[in-house]
Amino acid sequence: LHLRLTSADDDLLDEQSCQQRTTNNTMDTVFGVAFKGGVVLATDQVNARSILMYQQNLDKIAELSSHSAMGVSGPNCDLVNFSEYISKNLKLYELSNDGVQLSTHAQANFCRGELAKALRKGPFQVNVILGGYDAKVPNGGSLYVMDYLGSCVKANYGAQGYASNFCLSIMDRDWDEGMTEEQAVTLVEKCIKELQMRFLINQSNFITKVIDKDGVRTLSYGSDPADN
């Protein structure tokens, strides 16, 4: 069966592909910074669509294992669906293999593979920053930045959403190899202040988590996610 596309069909495909590309920039904000001994992840806590605000205490950082987590941006339906799908599958792997946990690198590759696999079925409109701690990895912490098209790159820092327009230059200037946890947290806080001062959208609440040799812990939040 051969299909002939008209110029109108071409225009429609161009419009659809353009709309898909623009989903890379969302009103969600996700930060990730690697430091010597771990990773800091931070996201805004706003759940909104169009002109409507649903909640301001959402936790967009999903814990994947005892020493890994990922910050996710995107529509709330895909954000929750993808976060739970990845975390439950990683837990299933652990239960099926006598408690063996995948490394952060392996988790990132699994996550990227699922994003790529879904592209031709029903794409997850999410962008991800995944971080974790591995004792065998130099400096301990590792950070992976992924987008909804299934690309994945290991990075020292990253930002997703419109926040990248404001904060990547700050991270590029202030990030330093061998920086401490306190310095990494200060860098994230500096990015948050820049957003609150410059960004048109009001993102009043942020949640910050640290992943190191002691596991995943919540450092601070603007509004308690437990109140959901």
PDB file of C-alpha atoms in Angstrom:
ATOM      1  CA  LEU A   1       0.000   0.000   0.000  1.00  0.00           C
ATOM      2  CA  HIS A   2       1.495   3.313  -1.091  1.00  0.00           C
ATOM      3  CA  LEU A   3       0.284   6.609   0.319  1.00  0.00           C
ATOM      4  CA  ARG A   4       0.766   9.905  -1.480  1.00  0.00           C
ATOM      5  CA  LEU A   5       1.114  12.947   0.759  1.00  0.00           C
ATOM      6  CA  THR A   6      -0.270  16.259  -0.461  1.00  0.00           C
ATOM      7  CA  SER A   7       1.182  19.654   0.349  1.00  0.00           C
ATOM      8  CA  ALA A   8      -1.575  20.072   2.948  1.00  0.00           C
ATOM      9  CA  ASP A   9      -0.469  16.825   4.605  1.00  0.00           C
ATOM     10  CA  ASP A  10       3.121  18.085   4.650  1.00  0.00           C
ATOM     11  CA  ASP A  11       2.017  21.322   6.299  1.00  0.00           C
ATOM     12  CA  LEU A  12       0.061  19.369   8.921  1.00  0.00           C
ATOM     13  CA  LEU A  13       3.050  17.126   9.687  1.00  0.00           C
ATOM     14  CA  ASP A  14       5.336  20.170   9.957  1.00  0.00           C
ATOM     15  CA  GLU A  15       2.881  21.799  12.371  1.00  0.00           C
ATOM     16  CA  GLN A  16       2.627  18.643  14.498  1.00  0.00           C
ATOM     17  CA  SER A  17       6.401  18.176  14.639  1.00  0.00           C
ATOM     18  CA  CYS A  18       6.813  21.830  15.597  1.00  0.00           C
ATOM     19  CA  GLN A  19       4.291  21.411  18.412  1.00  0.00           C
ATOM     20  CA  GLN A  20       6.139  18.317  19.653  1.00  0.00           C
ATOM     21  CA  ARG A  21       9.487  20.130  19.643  1.00  0.00           C
ATOM     22  CA  THR A  22       8.107  23.020  21.693  1.00  0.00           C
ATOM     23  CA  THR A  23       7.170  20.651  24.533  1.00  0.00           C
ATOM     24  CA  ASN A  24      10.853  20.590  25.457  1.00  0.00           C
ATOM     25  CA  ASN A  25      10.399  23.985  27.113  1.00  0.00           C
ATOM     26  CA  THR A  26       7.819  23.675  29.879  1.00  0.00           C
ATOM     27  CA  MET A  27       6.805  25.765  32.849  1.00  0.00           C
ATOM     28  CA  ASP A  28       8.220  23.062  35.115  1.00  0.00           C
ATOM     29  CA  THR A  29      11.681  23.569  36.533  1.00  0.00           C
ATOM     30  CA  VAL A  30      14.209  20.825  37.293  1.00  0.00           C
ATOM     31  CA  PHE A  31      17.791  21.382  38.460  1.00  0.00           C
ATOM     32  CA  GLY A  32      20.590  18.906  38.975  1.00  0.00           C
ATOM     33  CA  VAL A  33      24.125  19.519  40.264  1.00  0.00           C
ATOM     34  CA  ALA A  34      26.785  16.887  40.911  1.00  0.00           C
ATOM     35  CA  PHE A  35      29.280  17.409  43.726  1.00  0.00           C
ATOM     36  CA  LYS A  36      32.098  15.392  45.225  1.00  0.00           C
ATOM     37  CA  GLY A  37      30.252  12.589  46.981  1.00  0.00           C
ATOM     38  CA  GLY A  38      26.748  12.959  45.575  1.00  0.00           C
ATOM     39  CA  VAL A  39      24.101  14.897  43.676  1.00  0.00           C
ATOM     40  CA  VAL A  40      21.617  17.670  44.432  1.00  0.00           C
ATOM     41  CA  LEU A  41      18.219  17.623  42.679  1.00  0.00           C
ATOM     42  CA  ALA A  42      15.624  20.395  42.892  1.00  0.00           C
ATOM     43  CA  THR A  43      12.257  21.021  41.250  1.00  0.00           C
ATOM     44  CA  ASP A  44       9.393  23.467  41.571  1.00  0.00           C
ATOM     45  CA  GLN A  45       6.264  22.166  43.317  1.00  0.00           C
ATOM     46  CA  VAL A  46       3.619  23.709  41.080  1.00  0.00           C
ATOM     47  CA  ASN A  47       0.992  21.614  39.302  1.00  0.00           C
ATOM     48  CA  ALA A  48      -0.717  23.876  36.774  1.00  0.00           C
ATOM     49  CA  ARG A  49      -2.314  23.775  33.338  1.00  0.00           C
ATOM     50  CA  SER A  50      -3.237  26.714  31.138  1.00  0.00           C
ATOM     51  CA  ILE A  51      -4.428  29.484  33.500  1.00  0.00           C
ATOM     52  CA  LEU A  52      -5.359  27.128  36.345  1.00  0.00           C
ATOM     53  CA  MET A  53      -3.254  26.288  39.392  1.00  0.00           C
ATOM     54  CA  TYR A  54      -4.081  22.857  40.883  1.00  0.00           C
ATOM     55  CA  GLN A  55      -1.560  22.631  43.717  1.00  0.00           C
ATOM     56  CA  GLN A  56       1.715  24.073  44.972  1.00  0.00           C
ATOM     57  CA  ASN A  57       3.064  21.163  47.021  1.00  0.00           C
ATOM     58  CA  LEU A  58       3.775  18.523  44.355  1.00  0.00           C
ATOM     59  CA  ASP A  59       6.912  16.394  44.737  1.00  0.00           C
ATOM     60  CA  LYS A  60       8.378  15.970  41.227  1.00  0.00           C
ATOM     61  CA  ILE A  61      11.472  14.079  42.436  1.00  0.00           C
ATOM     62  CA  ALA A  62      10.794  10.344  42.341  1.00  0.00           C
ATOM     63  CA  GLU A  63      13.016   8.034  44.394  1.00  0.00           C
ATOM     64  CA  LEU A  64      14.137   5.116  42.234  1.00  0.00           C
ATOM     65  CA  SER A  65      16.240   3.222  44.766  1.00  0.00           C
ATOM     66  CA  SER A  66      17.891   3.810  48.113  1.00  0.00           C
ATOM     67  CA  HIS A  67      20.620   5.855  46.381  1.00  0.00           C
ATOM     68  CA  SER A  68      19.024   7.302  43.242  1.00  0.00           C
ATOM     69  CA  ALA A  69      16.204   9.608  42.196  1.00  0.00           C
ATOM     70  CA  MET A  70      15.008  11.556  39.187  1.00  0.00           C
ATOM     71  CA  GLY A  71      13.445  14.980  38.762  1.00  0.00           C
ATOM     72  CA  VAL A  72      10.743  15.044  36.093  1.00  0.00           C
ATOM     73  CA  SER A  73       9.107  17.906  34.207  1.00  0.00           C
ATOM     74  CA  GLY A  74       6.064  17.706  31.965  1.00  0.00           C
ATOM     75  CA  PRO A  75       2.248  17.397  32.096  1.00  0.00           C
ATOM     76  CA  ASN A  76       1.166  15.972  35.425  1.00  0.00           C
ATOM     77  CA  CYS A  77      -0.421  12.871  33.873  1.00  0.00           C
ATOM     78  CA  ASP A  78       2.805  11.871  32.097  1.00  0.00           C
ATOM     79  CA  LEU A  79       4.959  12.997  35.033  1.00  0.00           C
ATOM     80  CA  VAL A  80       3.183  10.688  37.491  1.00  0.00           C
ATOM     81  CA  ASN A  81       2.752   7.830  35.006  1.00  0.00           C
ATOM     82  CA  PHE A  82       6.386   7.788  33.870  1.00  0.00           C
ATOM     83  CA  SER A  83       7.822   8.265  37.375  1.00  0.00           C
ATOM     84  CA  GLU A  84       5.836   5.357  38.777  1.00  0.00           C
ATOM     85  CA  TYR A  85       6.497   3.159  35.738  1.00  0.00           C
ATOM     86  CA  ILE A  86      10.281   3.563  36.040  1.00  0.00           C
ATOM     87  CA  SER A  87      10.466   3.285  39.833  1.00  0.00           C
ATOM     88  CA  LYS A  88       8.240   0.179  40.002  1.00  0.00           C
ATOM     89  CA  ASN A  89      10.151  -1.592  37.219  1.00  0.00           C
ATOM     90  CA  LEU A  90      13.461  -0.923  38.949  1.00  0.00           C
ATOM     91  CA  LYS A  91      11.991  -2.259  42.187  1.00  0.00           C
ATOM     92  CA  LEU A  92      10.761  -5.352  40.324  1.00  0.00           C
ATOM     93  CA  TYR A  93      14.292  -5.924  38.973  1.00  0.00           C
ATOM     94  CA  GLU A  94      15.680  -5.677  42.507  1.00  0.00           C
ATOM     95  CA  LEU A  95      13.130  -8.166  43.874  1.00  0.00           C
ATOM     96  CA  SER A  96      13.727 -10.566  40.978  1.00  0.00           C
ATOM     97  CA  ASN A  97      17.517 -10.554  41.410  1.00  0.00           C
ATOM     98  CA  ASP A  98      18.032 -11.182  45.122  1.00  0.00           C
ATOM     99  CA  GLY A  99      18.179  -7.507  46.084  1.00  0.00           C
ATOM    100  CA  VAL A 100      20.732  -6.477  43.433  1.00  0.00           C
ATOM    101  CA  GLN A 101      20.283  -2.818  42.514  1.00  0.00           C
ATOM    102  CA  LEU A 102      21.153  -1.370  39.126  1.00  0.00           C
ATOM    103  CA  SER A 103      23.869   1.248  39.030  1.00  0.00           C
ATOM    104  CA  THR A 104      22.897   4.850  38.275  1.00  0.00           C
ATOM    105  CA  HIS A 105      24.347   4.429  34.781  1.00  0.00           C
ATOM    106  CA  ALA A 106      22.191   1.340  34.161  1.00  0.00           C
ATOM    107  CA  GLN A 107      19.086   3.074  35.529  1.00  0.00           C
ATOM    108  CA  ALA A 108      19.659   6.022  33.199  1.00  0.00           C
ATOM    109  CA  ASN A 109      20.014   3.702  30.206  1.00  0.00           C
ATOM    110  CA  PHE A 110      16.808   1.858  31.138  1.00  0.00           C
ATOM    111  CA  CYS A 111      14.988   5.174  31.512  1.00  0.00           C
ATOM    112  CA  ARG A 112      16.304   6.430  28.165  1.00  0.00           C
ATOM    113  CA  GLY A 113      15.356   3.156  26.496  1.00  0.00           C
ATOM    114  CA  GLU A 114      11.760   3.403  27.724  1.00  0.00           C
ATOM    115  CA  LEU A 115      11.491   7.002  26.469  1.00  0.00           C
ATOM    116  CA  ALA A 116      12.799   5.962  23.052  1.00  0.00           C
ATOM    117  CA  LYS A 117      10.560   2.879  22.902  1.00  0.00           C
ATOM    118  CA  ALA A 118       7.468   4.967  23.646  1.00  0.00           C
ATOM    119  CA  LEU A 119       8.165   7.439  20.842  1.00  0.00           C
ATOM    120  CA  ARG A 120       6.301   5.386  18.227  1.00  0.00           C
ATOM    121  CA  LYS A 121       3.546   4.170  20.547  1.00  0.00           C
ATOM    122  CA  GLY A 122       2.538   6.955  22.898  1.00  0.00           C
ATOM    123  CA  PRO A 123       5.375   9.331  23.797  1.00  0.00           C
ATOM    124  CA  PHE A 124       5.919  10.409  27.383  1.00  0.00           C
ATOM    125  CA  GLN A 125       6.026  14.210  27.258  1.00  0.00           C
ATOM    126  CA  VAL A 126       8.601  14.401  30.050  1.00  0.00           C
ATOM    127  CA  ASN A 127      12.132  15.692  30.474  1.00  0.00           C
ATOM    128  CA  VAL A 128      14.264  14.052  33.137  1.00  0.00           C
ATOM    129  CA  ILE A 129      17.337  14.670  35.277  1.00  0.00           C
ATOM    130  CA  LEU A 130      18.411  11.442  36.990  1.00  0.00           C
ATOM    131  CA  GLY A 131      21.036  11.362  39.707  1.00  0.00           C
ATOM    132  CA  GLY A 132      22.472   8.811  42.063  1.00  0.00           C
ATOM    133  CA  TYR A 133      25.364   7.705  44.231  1.00  0.00           C
ATOM    134  CA  ASP A 134      27.590   4.707  43.440  1.00  0.00           C
ATOM    135  CA  ALA A 135      30.523   3.754  45.647  1.00  0.00           C
ATOM    136  CA  LYS A 136      32.480   2.460  42.629  1.00  0.00           C
ATOM    137  CA  VAL A 137      32.119   5.717  40.646  1.00  0.00           C
ATOM    138  CA  PRO A 138      34.825   8.396  40.990  1.00  0.00           C
ATOM    139  CA  ASN A 139      33.476  11.228  43.187  1.00  0.00           C
ATOM    140  CA  GLY A 140      30.485   9.001  44.024  1.00  0.00           C
ATOM    141  CA  GLY A 141      27.737  11.005  42.368  1.00  0.00           C
ATOM    142  CA  SER A 142      26.610  10.906  38.731  1.00  0.00           C
ATOM    143  CA  LEU A 143      24.008  12.921  36.843  1.00  0.00           C
ATOM    144  CA  TYR A 144      22.165  12.163  33.584  1.00  0.00           C
ATOM    145  CA  VAL A 145      20.038  14.593  31.572  1.00  0.00           C
ATOM    146  CA  MET A 146      17.330  13.186  29.260  1.00  0.00           C
ATOM    147  CA  ASP A 147      14.604  14.674  27.081  1.00  0.00           C
ATOM    148  CA  TYR A 148      11.310  13.332  25.787  1.00  0.00           C
ATOM    149  CA  LEU A 149      12.903  12.245  22.498  1.00  0.00           C
ATOM    150  CA  GLY A 150      15.089   9.708  24.293  1.00  0.00           C
ATOM    151  CA  SER A 151      18.439  11.484  24.199  1.00  0.00           C
ATOM    152  CA  CYS A 152      20.673  11.018  27.240  1.00  0.00           C
ATOM    153  CA  VAL A 153      23.944  12.616  28.303  1.00  0.00           C
ATOM    154  CA  LYS A 154      26.012  12.412  31.465  1.00  0.00           C
ATOM    155  CA  ALA A 155      26.604  15.905  32.838  1.00  0.00           C
ATOM    156  CA  ASN A 156      27.982  17.754  35.835  1.00  0.00           C
ATOM    157  CA  TYR A 157      24.884  19.971  36.026  1.00  0.00           C
ATOM    158  CA  GLY A 158      21.646  20.453  34.152  1.00  0.00           C
ATOM    159  CA  ALA A 159      18.350  22.325  33.992  1.00  0.00           C
ATOM    160  CA  GLN A 160      15.053  21.432  32.318  1.00  0.00           C
ATOM    161  CA  GLY A 161      12.245  23.704  31.145  1.00  0.00           C
ATOM    162  CA  TYR A 162      12.393  27.449  30.629  1.00  0.00           C
ATOM    163  CA  ALA A 163      14.704  27.554  33.660  1.00  0.00           C
ATOM    164  CA  SER A 164      17.564  26.520  31.390  1.00  0.00           C
ATOM    165  CA  ASN A 165      17.410  29.956  29.716  1.00  0.00           C
ATOM    166  CA  PHE A 166      18.123  31.647  33.036  1.00  0.00           C
ATOM    167  CA  CYS A 167      20.289  29.224  34.975  1.00  0.00           C
ATOM    168  CA  LEU A 168      22.657  27.268  32.725  1.00  0.00           C
ATOM    169  CA  SER A 169      24.978  30.273  32.496  1.00  0.00           C
ATOM    170  CA  ILE A 170      25.052  30.525  36.309  1.00  0.00           C
ATOM    171  CA  MET A 171      25.854  26.826  36.602  1.00  0.00           C
ATOM    172  CA  ASP A 172      28.522  27.086  33.928  1.00  0.00           C
ATOM    173  CA  ARG A 173      30.185  29.954  35.775  1.00  0.00           C
ATOM    174  CA  ASP A 174      29.924  28.674  39.360  1.00  0.00           C
ATOM    175  CA  TRP A 175      30.196  24.875  39.056  1.00  0.00           C
ATOM    176  CA  ASP A 176      33.601  23.554  40.012  1.00  0.00           C
ATOM    177  CA  GLU A 177      34.985  20.040  40.023  1.00  0.00           C
ATOM    178  CA  GLY A 178      35.379  18.846  43.566  1.00  0.00           C
ATOM    179  CA  MET A 179      32.775  21.230  44.976  1.00  0.00           C
ATOM    180  CA  THR A 180      31.206  20.287  48.309  1.00  0.00           C
ATOM    181  CA  GLU A 181      27.570  19.578  49.113  1.00  0.00           C
ATOM    182  CA  GLU A 182      27.185  23.016  50.672  1.00  0.00           C
ATOM    183  CA  GLN A 183      28.542  24.691  47.541  1.00  0.00           C
ATOM    184  CA  ALA A 184      26.221  22.643  45.306  1.00  0.00           C
ATOM    185  CA  VAL A 185      23.184  23.546  47.427  1.00  0.00           C
ATOM    186  CA  THR A 186      24.219  27.217  47.347  1.00  0.00           C
ATOM    187  CA  LEU A 187      24.447  27.038  43.551  1.00  0.00           C
ATOM    188  CA  VAL A 188      20.930  25.591  43.298  1.00  0.00           C
ATOM    189  CA  GLU A 189      19.587  28.257  45.668  1.00  0.00           C
ATOM    190  CA  LYS A 190      21.212  30.941  43.527  1.00  0.00           C
ATOM    191  CA  CYS A 191      19.424  29.553  40.453  1.00  0.00           C
ATOM    192  CA  ILE A 192      16.097  29.517  42.304  1.00  0.00           C
ATOM    193  CA  LYS A 193      16.522  33.158  43.331  1.00  0.00           C
ATOM    194  CA  GLU A 194      17.353  34.097  39.748  1.00  0.00           C
ATOM    195  CA  LEU A 195      14.156  32.411  38.529  1.00  0.00           C
ATOM    196  CA  GLN A 196      12.018  34.093  41.154  1.00  0.00           C
ATOM    197  CA  MET A 197      13.434  37.460  40.154  1.00  0.00           C
ATOM    198  CA  ARG A 198      13.514  37.116  36.332  1.00  0.00           C
ATOM    199  CA  PHE A 199      10.993  34.471  35.273  1.00  0.00           C
ATOM    200  CA  LEU A 200       7.518  35.643  34.264  1.00  0.00           C
ATOM    201  CA  ILE A 201       5.824  32.609  35.852  1.00  0.00           C
ATOM    202  CA  ASN A 202       5.528  32.591  39.636  1.00  0.00           C
ATOM    203  CA  GLN A 203       7.178  29.477  41.062  1.00  0.00           C
ATOM    204  CA  SER A 204       7.025  30.149  44.771  1.00  0.00           C
ATOM    205  CA  ASN A 205       7.758  26.662  46.121  1.00  0.00           C
ATOM    206  CA  PHE A 206      10.744  24.415  45.428  1.00  0.00           C
ATOM    207  CA  ILE A 207      11.784  21.059  46.850  1.00  0.00           C
ATOM    208  CA  THR A 208      15.450  20.065  47.124  1.00  0.00           C
ATOM    209  CA  LYS A 209      16.844  16.575  47.697  1.00  0.00           C
ATOM    210  CA  VAL A 210      20.403  15.366  48.254  1.00  0.00           C
ATOM    211  CA  ILE A 211      21.672  11.931  47.233  1.00  0.00           C
ATOM    212  CA  ASP A 212      24.925  10.745  48.798  1.00  0.00           C
ATOM    213  CA  LYS A 213      26.421   7.722  50.578  1.00  0.00           C
ATOM    214  CA  ASP A 214      23.663   7.948  53.194  1.00  0.00           C
ATOM    215  CA  GLY A 215      20.882   7.661  50.602  1.00  0.00           C
ATOM    216  CA  VAL A 216      18.185  10.043  49.388  1.00  0.00           C
ATOM    217  CA  ARG A 217      17.041  12.738  51.793  1.00  0.00           C
ATOM    218  CA  THR A 218      14.871  15.827  51.512  1.00  0.00           C
ATOM    219  CA  LEU A 219      16.856  18.958  52.309  1.00  0.00           C
ATOM    220  CA  SER A 220      14.113  21.575  52.037  1.00  0.00           C
ATOM    221  CA  TYR A 221      10.700  22.292  50.558  1.00  0.00           C
ATOM    222  CA  GLY A 222       8.417  25.272  50.150  1.00  0.00           C
ATOM    223  CA  SER A 223       5.256  23.331  50.957  1.00  0.00           C
ATOM    224  CA  ASP A 224       5.014  19.884  52.530  1.00  0.00           C
ATOM    225  CA  PRO A 225       4.229  17.207  49.865  1.00  0.00           C
ATOM    226  CA  ALA A 226       2.679  15.048  52.604  1.00  0.00           C
ATOM    227  CA  ASP A 227      -0.294  17.444  52.693  1.00  0.00           C
ATOM    228  CA  ASN A 228      -1.570  16.120  49.323  1.00  0.00           C
TER     229      ASN A 228
END
